[in-house]
Coordinates of C-alpha atoms in Angstrom, one line a residue:
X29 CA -66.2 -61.9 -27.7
X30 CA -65.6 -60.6 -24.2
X31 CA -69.8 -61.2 -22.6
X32 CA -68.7 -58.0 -20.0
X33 CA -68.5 -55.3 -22.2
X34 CA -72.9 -55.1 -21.8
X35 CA -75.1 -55.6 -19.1
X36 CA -76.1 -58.6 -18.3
X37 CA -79.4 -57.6 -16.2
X38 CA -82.2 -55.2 -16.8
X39 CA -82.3 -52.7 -14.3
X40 CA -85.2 -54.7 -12.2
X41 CA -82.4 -57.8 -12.2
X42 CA -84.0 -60.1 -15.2
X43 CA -81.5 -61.7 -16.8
X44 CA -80.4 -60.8 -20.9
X45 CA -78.8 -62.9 -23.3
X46 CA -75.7 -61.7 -22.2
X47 CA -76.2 -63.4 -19.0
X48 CA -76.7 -66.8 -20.1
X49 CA -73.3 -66.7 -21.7
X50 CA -75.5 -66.9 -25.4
X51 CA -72.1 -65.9 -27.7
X52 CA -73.6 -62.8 -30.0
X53 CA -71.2 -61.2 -32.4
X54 CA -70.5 -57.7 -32.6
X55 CA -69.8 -54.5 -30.1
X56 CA -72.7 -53.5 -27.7
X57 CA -72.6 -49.7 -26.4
X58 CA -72.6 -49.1 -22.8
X59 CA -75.9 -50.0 -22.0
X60 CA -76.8 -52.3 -25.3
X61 CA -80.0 -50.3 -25.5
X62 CA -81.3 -47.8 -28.1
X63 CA -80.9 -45.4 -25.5
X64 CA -77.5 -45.5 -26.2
X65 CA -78.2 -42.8 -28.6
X66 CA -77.6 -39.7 -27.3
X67 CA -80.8 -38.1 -27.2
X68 CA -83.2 -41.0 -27.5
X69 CA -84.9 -41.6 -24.6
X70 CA -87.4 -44.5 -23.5
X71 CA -90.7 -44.6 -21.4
X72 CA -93.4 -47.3 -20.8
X73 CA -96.5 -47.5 -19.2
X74 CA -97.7 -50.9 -18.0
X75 CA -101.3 -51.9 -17.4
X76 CA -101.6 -55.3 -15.3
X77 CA -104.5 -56.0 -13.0
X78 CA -107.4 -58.5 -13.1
X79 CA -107.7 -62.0 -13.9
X80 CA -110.6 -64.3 -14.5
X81 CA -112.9 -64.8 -17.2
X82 CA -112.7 -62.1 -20.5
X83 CA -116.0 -59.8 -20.2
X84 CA -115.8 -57.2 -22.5
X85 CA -114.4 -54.3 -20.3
X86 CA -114.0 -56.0 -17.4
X87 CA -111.6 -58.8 -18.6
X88 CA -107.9 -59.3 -17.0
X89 CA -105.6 -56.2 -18.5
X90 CA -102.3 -57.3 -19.9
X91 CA -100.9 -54.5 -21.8
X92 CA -99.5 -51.0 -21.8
X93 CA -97.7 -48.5 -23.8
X94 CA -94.0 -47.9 -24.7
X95 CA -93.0 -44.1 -26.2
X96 CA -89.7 -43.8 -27.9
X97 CA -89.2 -40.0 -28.0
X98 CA -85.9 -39.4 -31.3
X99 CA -84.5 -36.0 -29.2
X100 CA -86.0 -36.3 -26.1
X101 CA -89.0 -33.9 -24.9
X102 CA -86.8 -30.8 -25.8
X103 CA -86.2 -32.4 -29.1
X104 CA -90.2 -33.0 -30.3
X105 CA -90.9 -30.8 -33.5
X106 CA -87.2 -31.2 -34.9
X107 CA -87.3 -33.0 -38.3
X108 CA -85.3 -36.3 -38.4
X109 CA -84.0 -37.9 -41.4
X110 CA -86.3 -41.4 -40.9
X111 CA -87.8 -44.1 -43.8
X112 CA -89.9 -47.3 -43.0
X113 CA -90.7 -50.5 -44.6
X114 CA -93.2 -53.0 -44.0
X115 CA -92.1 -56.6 -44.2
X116 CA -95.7 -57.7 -43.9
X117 CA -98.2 -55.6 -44.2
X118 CA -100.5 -57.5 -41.6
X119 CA -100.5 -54.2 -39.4
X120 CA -100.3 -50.8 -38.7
X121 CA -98.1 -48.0 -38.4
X122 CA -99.7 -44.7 -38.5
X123 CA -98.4 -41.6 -39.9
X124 CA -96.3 -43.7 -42.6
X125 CA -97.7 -42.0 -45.6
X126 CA -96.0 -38.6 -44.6
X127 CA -93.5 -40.0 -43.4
X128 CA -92.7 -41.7 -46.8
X129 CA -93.3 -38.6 -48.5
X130 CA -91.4 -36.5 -46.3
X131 CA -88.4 -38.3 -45.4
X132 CA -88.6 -37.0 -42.0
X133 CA -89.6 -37.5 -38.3
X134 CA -90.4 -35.0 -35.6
X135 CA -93.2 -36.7 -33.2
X136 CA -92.6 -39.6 -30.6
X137 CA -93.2 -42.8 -31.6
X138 CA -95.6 -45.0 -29.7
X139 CA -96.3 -49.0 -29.3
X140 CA -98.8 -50.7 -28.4
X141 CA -101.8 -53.4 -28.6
X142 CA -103.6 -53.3 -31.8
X143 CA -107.0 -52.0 -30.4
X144 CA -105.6 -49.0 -28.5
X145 CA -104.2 -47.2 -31.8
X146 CA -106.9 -44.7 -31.4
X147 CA -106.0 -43.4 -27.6
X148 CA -102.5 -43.5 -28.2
X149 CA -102.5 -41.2 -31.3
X150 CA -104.7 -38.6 -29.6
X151 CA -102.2 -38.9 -26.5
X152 CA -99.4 -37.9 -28.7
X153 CA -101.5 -34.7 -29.8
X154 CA -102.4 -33.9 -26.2
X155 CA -98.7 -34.0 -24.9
X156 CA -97.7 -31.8 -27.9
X157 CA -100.3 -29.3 -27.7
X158 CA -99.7 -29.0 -23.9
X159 CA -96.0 -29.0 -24.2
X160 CA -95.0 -27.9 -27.4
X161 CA -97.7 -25.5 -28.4
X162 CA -95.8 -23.8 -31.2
X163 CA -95.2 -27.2 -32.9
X164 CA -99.2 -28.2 -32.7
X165 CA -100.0 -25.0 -34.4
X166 CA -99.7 -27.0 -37.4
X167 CA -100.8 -30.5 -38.3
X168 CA -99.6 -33.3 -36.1
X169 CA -99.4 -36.8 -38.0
X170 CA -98.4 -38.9 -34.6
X171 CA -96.6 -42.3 -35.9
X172 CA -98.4 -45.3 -33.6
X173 CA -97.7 -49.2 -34.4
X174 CA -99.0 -51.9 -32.4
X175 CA -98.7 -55.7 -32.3
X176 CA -101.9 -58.4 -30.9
X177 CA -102.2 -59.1 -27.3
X178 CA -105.2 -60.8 -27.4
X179 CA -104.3 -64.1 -26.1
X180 CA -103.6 -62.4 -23.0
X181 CA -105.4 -59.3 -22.5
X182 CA -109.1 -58.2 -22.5
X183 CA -107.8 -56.1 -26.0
X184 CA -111.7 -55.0 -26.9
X185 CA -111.7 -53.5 -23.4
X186 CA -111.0 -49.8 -23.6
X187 CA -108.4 -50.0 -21.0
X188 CA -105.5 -48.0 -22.5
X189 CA -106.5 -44.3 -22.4
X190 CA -104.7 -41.1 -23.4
X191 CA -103.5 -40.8 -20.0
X192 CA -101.3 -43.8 -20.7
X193 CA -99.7 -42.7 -23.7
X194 CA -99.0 -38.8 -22.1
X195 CA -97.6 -41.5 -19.0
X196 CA -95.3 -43.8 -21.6
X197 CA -94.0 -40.1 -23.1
X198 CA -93.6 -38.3 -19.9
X199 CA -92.0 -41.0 -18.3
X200 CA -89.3 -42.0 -20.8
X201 CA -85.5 -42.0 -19.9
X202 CA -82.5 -42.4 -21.5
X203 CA -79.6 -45.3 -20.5
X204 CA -80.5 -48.9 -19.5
X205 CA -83.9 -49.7 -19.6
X206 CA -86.3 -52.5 -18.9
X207 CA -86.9 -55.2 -20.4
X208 CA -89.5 -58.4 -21.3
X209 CA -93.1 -57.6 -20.4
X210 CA -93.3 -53.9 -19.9
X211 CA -95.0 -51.1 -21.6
X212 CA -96.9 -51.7 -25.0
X213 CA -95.1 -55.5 -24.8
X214 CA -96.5 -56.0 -21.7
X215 CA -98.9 -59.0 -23.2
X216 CA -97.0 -60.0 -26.0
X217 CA -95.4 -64.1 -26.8
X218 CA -92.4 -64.7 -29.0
X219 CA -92.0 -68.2 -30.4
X220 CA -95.3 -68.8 -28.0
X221 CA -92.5 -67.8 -25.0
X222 CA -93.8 -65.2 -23.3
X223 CA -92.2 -61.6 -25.5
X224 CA -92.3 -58.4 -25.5
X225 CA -89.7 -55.2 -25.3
X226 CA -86.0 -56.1 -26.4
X227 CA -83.2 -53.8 -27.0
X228 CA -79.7 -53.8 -28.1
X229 CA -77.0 -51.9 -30.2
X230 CA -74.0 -52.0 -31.6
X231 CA -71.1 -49.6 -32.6
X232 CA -69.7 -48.9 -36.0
X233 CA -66.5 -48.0 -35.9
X234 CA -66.0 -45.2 -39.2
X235 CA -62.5 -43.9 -39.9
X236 CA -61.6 -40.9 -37.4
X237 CA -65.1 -41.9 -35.0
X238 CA -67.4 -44.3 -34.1
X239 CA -71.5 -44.3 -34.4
X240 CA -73.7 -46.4 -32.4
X241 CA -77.0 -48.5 -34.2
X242 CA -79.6 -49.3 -31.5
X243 CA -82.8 -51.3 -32.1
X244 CA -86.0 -51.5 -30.0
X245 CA -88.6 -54.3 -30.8
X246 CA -91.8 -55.1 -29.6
X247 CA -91.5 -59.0 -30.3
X248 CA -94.7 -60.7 -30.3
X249 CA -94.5 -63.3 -33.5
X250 CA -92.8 -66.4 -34.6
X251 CA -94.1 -70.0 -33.9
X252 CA -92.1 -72.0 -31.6
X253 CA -91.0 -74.8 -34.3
X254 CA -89.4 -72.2 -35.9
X255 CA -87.2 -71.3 -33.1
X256 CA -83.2 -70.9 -33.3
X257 CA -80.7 -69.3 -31.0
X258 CA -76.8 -68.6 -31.7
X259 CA -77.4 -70.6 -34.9
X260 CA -79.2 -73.6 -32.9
X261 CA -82.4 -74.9 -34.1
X262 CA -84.0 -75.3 -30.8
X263 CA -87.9 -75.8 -31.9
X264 CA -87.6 -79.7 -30.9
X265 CA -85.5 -79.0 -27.8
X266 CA -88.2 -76.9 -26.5
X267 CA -91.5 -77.7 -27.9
X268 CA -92.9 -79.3 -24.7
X269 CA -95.0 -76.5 -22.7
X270 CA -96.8 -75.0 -25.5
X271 CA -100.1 -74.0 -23.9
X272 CA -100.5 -70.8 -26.8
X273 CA -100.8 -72.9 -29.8
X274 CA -102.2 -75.4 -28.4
X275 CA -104.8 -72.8 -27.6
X276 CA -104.9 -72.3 -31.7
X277 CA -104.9 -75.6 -32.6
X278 CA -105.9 -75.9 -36.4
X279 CA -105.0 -71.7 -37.1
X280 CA -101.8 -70.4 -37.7
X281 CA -98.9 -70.0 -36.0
X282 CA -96.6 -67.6 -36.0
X283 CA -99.1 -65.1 -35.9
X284 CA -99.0 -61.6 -34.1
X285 CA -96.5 -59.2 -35.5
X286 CA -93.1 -57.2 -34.5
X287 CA -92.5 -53.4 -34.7
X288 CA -88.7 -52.5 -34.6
X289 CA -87.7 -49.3 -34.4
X290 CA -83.5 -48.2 -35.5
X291 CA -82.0 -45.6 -34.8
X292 CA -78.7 -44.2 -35.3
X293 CA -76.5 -41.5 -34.9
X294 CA -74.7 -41.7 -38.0
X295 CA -75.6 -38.8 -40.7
X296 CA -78.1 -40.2 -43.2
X297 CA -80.4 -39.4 -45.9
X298 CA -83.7 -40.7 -45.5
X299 CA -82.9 -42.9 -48.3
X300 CA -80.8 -44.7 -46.2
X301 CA -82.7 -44.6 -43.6
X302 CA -85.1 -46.8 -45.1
X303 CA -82.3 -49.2 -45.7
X304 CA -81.2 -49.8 -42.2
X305 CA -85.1 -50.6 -41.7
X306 CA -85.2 -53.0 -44.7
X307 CA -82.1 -54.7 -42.5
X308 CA -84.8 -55.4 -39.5
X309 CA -86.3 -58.7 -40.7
X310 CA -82.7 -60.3 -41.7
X311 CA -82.1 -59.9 -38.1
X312 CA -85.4 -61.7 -37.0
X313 CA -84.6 -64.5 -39.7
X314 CA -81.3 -65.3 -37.6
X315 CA -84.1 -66.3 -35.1
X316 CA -85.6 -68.5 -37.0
X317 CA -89.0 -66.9 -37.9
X318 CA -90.3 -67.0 -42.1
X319 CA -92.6 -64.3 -41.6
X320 CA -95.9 -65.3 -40.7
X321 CA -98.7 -64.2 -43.5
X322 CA -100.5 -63.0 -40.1
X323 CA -97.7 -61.2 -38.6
X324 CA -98.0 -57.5 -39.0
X325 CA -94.3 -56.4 -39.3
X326 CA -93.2 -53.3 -39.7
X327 CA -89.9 -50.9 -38.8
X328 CA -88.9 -47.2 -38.6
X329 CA -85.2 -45.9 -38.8
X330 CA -84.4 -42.8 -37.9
X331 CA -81.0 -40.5 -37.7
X332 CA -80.7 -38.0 -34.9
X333 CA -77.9 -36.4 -37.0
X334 CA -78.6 -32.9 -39.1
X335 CA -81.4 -32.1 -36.9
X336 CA -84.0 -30.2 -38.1
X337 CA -82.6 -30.1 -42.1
X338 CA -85.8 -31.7 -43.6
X339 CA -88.2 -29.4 -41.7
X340 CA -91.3 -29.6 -42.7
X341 CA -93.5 -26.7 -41.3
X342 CA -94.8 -24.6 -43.7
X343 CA -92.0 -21.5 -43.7
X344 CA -93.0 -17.7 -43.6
X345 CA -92.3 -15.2 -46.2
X346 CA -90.7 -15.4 -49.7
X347 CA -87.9 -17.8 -50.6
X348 CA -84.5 -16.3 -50.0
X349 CA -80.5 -16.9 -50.4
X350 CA -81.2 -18.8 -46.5
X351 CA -84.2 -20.8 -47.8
X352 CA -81.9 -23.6 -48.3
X353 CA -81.0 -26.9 -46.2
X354 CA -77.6 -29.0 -46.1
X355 CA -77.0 -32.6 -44.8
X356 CA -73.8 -34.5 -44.2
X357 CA -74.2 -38.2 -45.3
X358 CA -72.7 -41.6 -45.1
X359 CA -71.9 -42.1 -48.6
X360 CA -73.7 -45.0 -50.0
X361 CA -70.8 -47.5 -50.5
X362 CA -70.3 -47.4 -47.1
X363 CA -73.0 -48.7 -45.1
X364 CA -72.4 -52.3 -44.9
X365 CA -71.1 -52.0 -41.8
X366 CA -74.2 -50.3 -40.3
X367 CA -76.5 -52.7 -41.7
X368 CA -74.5 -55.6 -40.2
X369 CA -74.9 -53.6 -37.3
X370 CA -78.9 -53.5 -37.5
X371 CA -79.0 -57.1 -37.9
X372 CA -76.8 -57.9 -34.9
X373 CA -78.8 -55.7 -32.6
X374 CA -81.6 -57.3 -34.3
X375 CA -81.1 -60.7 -33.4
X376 CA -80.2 -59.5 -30.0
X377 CA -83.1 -57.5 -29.2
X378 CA -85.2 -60.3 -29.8
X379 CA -83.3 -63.0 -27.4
X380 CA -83.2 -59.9 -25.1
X381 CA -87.1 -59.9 -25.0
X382 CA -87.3 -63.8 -24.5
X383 CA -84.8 -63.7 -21.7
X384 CA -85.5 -61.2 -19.4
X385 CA -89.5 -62.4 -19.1
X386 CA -91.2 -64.7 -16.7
X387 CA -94.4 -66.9 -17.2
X388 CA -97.9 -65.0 -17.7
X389 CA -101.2 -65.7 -16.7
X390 CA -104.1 -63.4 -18.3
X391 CA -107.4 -63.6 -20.1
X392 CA -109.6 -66.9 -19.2
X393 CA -106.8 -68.4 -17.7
X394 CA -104.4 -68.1 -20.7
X395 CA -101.0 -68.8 -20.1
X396 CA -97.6 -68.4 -21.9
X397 CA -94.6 -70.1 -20.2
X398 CA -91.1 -68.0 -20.2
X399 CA -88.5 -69.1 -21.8
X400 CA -86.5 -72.1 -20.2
X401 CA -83.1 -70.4 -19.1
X402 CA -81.8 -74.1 -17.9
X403 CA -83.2 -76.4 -20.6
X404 CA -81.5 -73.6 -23.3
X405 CA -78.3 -73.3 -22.1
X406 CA -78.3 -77.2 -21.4
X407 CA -79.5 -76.9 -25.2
X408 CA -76.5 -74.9 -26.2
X409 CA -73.6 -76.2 -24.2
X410 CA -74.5 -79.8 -25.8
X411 CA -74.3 -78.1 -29.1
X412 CA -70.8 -77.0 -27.9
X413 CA -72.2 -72.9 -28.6
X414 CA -71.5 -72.6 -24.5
X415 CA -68.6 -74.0 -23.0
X416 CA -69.6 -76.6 -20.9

């Protein structure tokens, strides 16, 4: 497949997969980014500063806060078809009762580190009651998932407020966006490579028109045996620089969990829905992870299509001839396609978040080496995957 088609570079100039000539299968949308949804928009904000020793408080910050907002600002309070499914259950995701019950999304979604939950759900109330009073006249069940930084960052140090999270929302943008160790991946490690924030997306061609599948992951699991790219096992080729488990000698690896977040803008049911997010950890296998017993991971999929038909505020007056809602659907027999297409972005997102990274120093001195962009490609072109 023609490696043009995408970008190649983040918009700070870090390299993708795509840029290392790493064959993926599949068509990317113009910016290979969830953002190439039309409506769904992407904002972080990043917390680095310190280093040293940890000292409750006081400790070296490396973390942040990523906001995925379905319909934009505007768009907050419309109901979304969405479902999720945890993989493994080692984690949270709040707001996933209702929105199990429900079928249905209207709220940003945030990301971040597993301690800063708390501030990040309240920041999601703030923003709406200040900019969408009408929708916080009625409960607000914000949906916040998080992954463990605490290799890296003072994480027990109350350093991401609701400031940040309003910051992530009200800075969020739509087309290409950055990649690697920003926002709520700021401190995360993939295969014990330094992780984080990966995107990509695909299109699905469907008789008269095409849809477009984009996947955001906040990639912070996997144990770097385990590792495989383009088909390659790679864990032997690159075990040497391992300062993370090393660090864990004699616990698990593997450990520290991956949120993905789908979305599409193909008419589904939530139903459906759900299915695209079962789809999220095929496209992590293809990566070589078995799903650590202590990695938390969990995915949303939403459809910006029928907005607003699963509303869920509580309606005025009596029923009537009106009170009724309609959706158009893909029917059932027919999503293979954009299931392939979740797992290709999938599997891209991740290599996405590996790639476009550089080494990180935090807490006490921790470090977690980038990926090796020479000693993989040398990898790959010796296993014939890149022309040499």
């Amino acid at each position: 497949m023609d490696q043009r088609i995408a970008p190649t570079t983040t918009p700070a100039g870090k390299t993708r997969a795509r840029g290392l000539g790493i064959p993926l299968p599949g068509t990317p949308g113009p910016a290979n980014a969830i953002t190439d949804i039309d409506g769904v928009l992407v904002g972080y904000s990043t917390l680095i500063k310190g280093d040293g020793k940890l000292s409750l408080g006081h400790g070296p910050v490396r973390t942040g806060v990523t906001a995925i907002l379905p319909l934009g600002r505007n768009g907050v309070g419309a109901a979304l078809a969405a479902g999720y499914h945890s993989f493994n259950g080692n984690g949270e995701m709040t707001g996933a009762s209702w929105l199990e019950e429900a079928g249905s999304l209207s709220m940003p979604i945030l990301i971040t580190n597993t301690h800063a939950v708390g501030p990040c759900h309240r920041g999601v109330i703030d923003w709406v009651a200040r900019n969408k009073p009408e929708v916080a006249n009625q409960w607000l069940l914000p949906v916040v998932a998080e992954t463990w930084d605490g290799y890296l960052n003072d994480i027990n140090g109350s350093h991401v407020t609701v400031d940040h999270a309003i910051e992530a929302i009200d800075n969020a943008t739509g087309g290409a966006i950055e990649e690697g160790s920003v926002g709520g991946g700021t401190g995360m490690n993939c295969y014990a490579f330094k992780g984080g924030s990966g995107t990509a997306s695909r299109i699905v061609d469907y008789g008269h028109r095409s849809y477009t599948v984009g996947v955001f992951l906040q990639a912070n699991f996997g144990s770097r045996q385990e590792l495989g790219i383009a088909g390659v096992p790679l864990g032997h080729d690159l075990a040497a620089d391992n300062p993370m488990e090393a660090y864990f000698s004699g616990g698990p690896t593997g450990a520290g969990s991956c949120i993905g977040i789908v979305a599409t803008d193909a008419p589904l049911l939530p139903g459906q829905c759900k299915a695209l997010s079962r789809r999220v950890p095929l496209g992590l296998a293809r990566t070589g992870t078995a799903g650590s017993h202590f990695s938390g991971d969990i995915f949303l999929a939403f459809s910006t299509a029928n907005p607003d038909a699963l509303n869920g505020r509580f309606p005025k007056g009596a029923p009537s001839e009106k009170s009724y809602s309609h959706m158009d659907f893909i029917p059932w027999g027919r999503m293979d396609d954009f299931y392939t297409a979740v797992v290709q972005a999938t599997e891209e997102a991740v290599l996405n978040a590996l790639v476009a990274n550089t080494d990180m120093v935090g807490r006490d001195g921790n470090r977690t080496p980038a990926l090796p962009h020479a000693k993989l490609v040398a990898a790959l072109k010796s296993r014939g995957v890149i022309a040499g």
